[in-house]
Amino acid sequence: MIIKLIPLVLLSIVGCAGRDNKNAVPASLVPSIVPGTIHPTEKTQINLAKSIVKWKGTKLMGAGSHSGTVKFKSGHLLFSNGQLAGGQFEVDMTSIYNTDIPLSDPVPRKNITFHLNSDFETNQYPTSRFIITGVQKRDGVFTIEGTLIIKGIENKITFKAVKSSDNVYSAEFSFNRFDWEIGENGTWLEKKLVDPLIHLNVIIQT
């Protein structure tokens, strides 16, 4: 099943955030989430080979951008009477990969990879997590509430997701990297050049 996310996992992924991504809706930070009364009865592991997080970051208010992927390390969905009720996912932050710079340009690719690993401090925080704490469905659209953990920092967020087939969920949303202190160790110029939003397109398949 696929769940597209915009604020990661996770993940989390920096480089830029774009005005041209009209499908990306900022995930809402929520002060608290009241657990639902549904008790899941079925646990389904996600297909790690077919599930993926696509990221995009921008700079100078969308004038430039970088994009790529990051892989899931583990994950499962919870169901109650056949309906999505919860889940938990772990993203391998060391798998951050750039897709917009050609393989024929090794130096820029090396630089962006170093930059991303530095911003996410992957040596100290090699994984990010998302835990679903609430699910509501209306007119075929899911409202997902949960806790996004990046660099050990927890924030509760909410975003929309859809089911595109029997075993695929997807979600697109964006999150403000500063809420997770992503790129906080960069220079003043780097902080100003790189836009605050990170856009995610998360696909979860079982």
mmCIF file of N, CA and C in Angstrom, residues 15-16 35 66 90 98-99 103 124-125 135 151 155 178 180 191:
data_model
loop_
_atom_site.group_PDB
_atom_site.id
_atom_site.type_symbol
_atom_site.label_atom_id
_atom_site.label_comp_id
_atom_site.label_asym_id
_atom_site.label_seq_id
_atom_site.Cartn_x
_atom_site.Cartn_y
_atom_site.Cartn_z
ATOM 1 N N GLY A 15 17.135 20.279 0.506
ATOM 2 C CA GLY A 15 17.813 20.736 -0.647
ATOM 3 C C GLY A 15 17.015 21.879 -1.158
ATOM 4 N N CYS A 16 15.678 21.841 -0.974
ATOM 5 C CA CYS A 16 14.819 22.862 -1.498
ATOM 6 C C CYS A 16 13.353 22.566 -1.306
ATOM 7 N N PRO A 35 -5.955 9.414 20.581
ATOM 8 C CA PRO A 35 -5.989 8.093 19.955
ATOM 9 C C PRO A 35 -7.411 7.674 19.618
ATOM 10 N N HIS A 66 16.307 20.428 -6.096
ATOM 11 C CA HIS A 66 16.924 19.106 -6.160
ATOM 12 C C HIS A 66 15.856 18.100 -5.764
ATOM 13 N N GLU A 90 9.780 3.005 9.247
ATOM 14 C CA GLU A 90 11.144 3.448 9.535
ATOM 15 C C GLU A 90 11.859 3.665 8.205
ATOM 16 N N ASN A 98 20.095 11.221 -4.840
ATOM 17 C CA ASN A 98 19.724 12.317 -5.723
ATOM 18 C C ASN A 98 19.395 11.787 -7.112
ATOM 19 N N THR A 99 18.317 12.305 -7.719
ATOM 20 C CA THR A 99 17.904 11.835 -9.043
ATOM 21 C C THR A 99 17.947 12.915 -10.125
ATOM 22 N N LEU A 103 24.394 11.214 -13.679
ATOM 23 C CA LEU A 103 25.498 10.381 -13.204
ATOM 24 C C LEU A 103 26.821 10.814 -13.823
ATOM 25 N N GLN A 124 24.657 10.277 13.156
ATOM 26 C CA GLN A 124 24.087 10.188 14.501
ATOM 27 C C GLN A 124 22.641 9.705 14.484
ATOM 28 N N TYR A 125 21.921 10.060 13.409
ATOM 29 C CA TYR A 125 20.505 9.687 13.296
ATOM 30 C C TYR A 125 20.277 8.966 11.964
ATOM 31 N N VAL A 135 -6.690 7.722 12.046
ATOM 32 C CA VAL A 135 -7.087 7.646 10.638
ATOM 33 C C VAL A 135 -8.576 7.942 10.517
ATOM 34 N N LYS A 151 15.803 13.105 13.319
ATOM 35 C CA LYS A 151 16.912 13.553 14.167
ATOM 36 C C LYS A 151 16.535 13.492 15.646
ATOM 37 N N ASN A 155 7.419 15.576 16.145
ATOM 38 C CA ASN A 155 6.340 16.529 15.909
ATOM 39 C C ASN A 155 5.136 15.767 15.385
ATOM 40 N N PHE A 178 12.739 23.352 9.481
ATOM 41 C CA PHE A 178 13.206 23.979 10.718
ATOM 42 C C PHE A 178 12.482 23.436 11.949
ATOM 43 N N TRP A 180 12.201 20.464 12.550
ATOM 44 C CA TRP A 180 13.009 19.297 12.938
ATOM 45 C C TRP A 180 14.500 19.645 12.970
ATOM 46 N N LYS A 191 21.238 28.749 5.107
ATOM 47 C CA LYS A 191 19.893 28.731 5.685
ATOM 48 C C LYS A 191 18.945 29.628 4.901
#
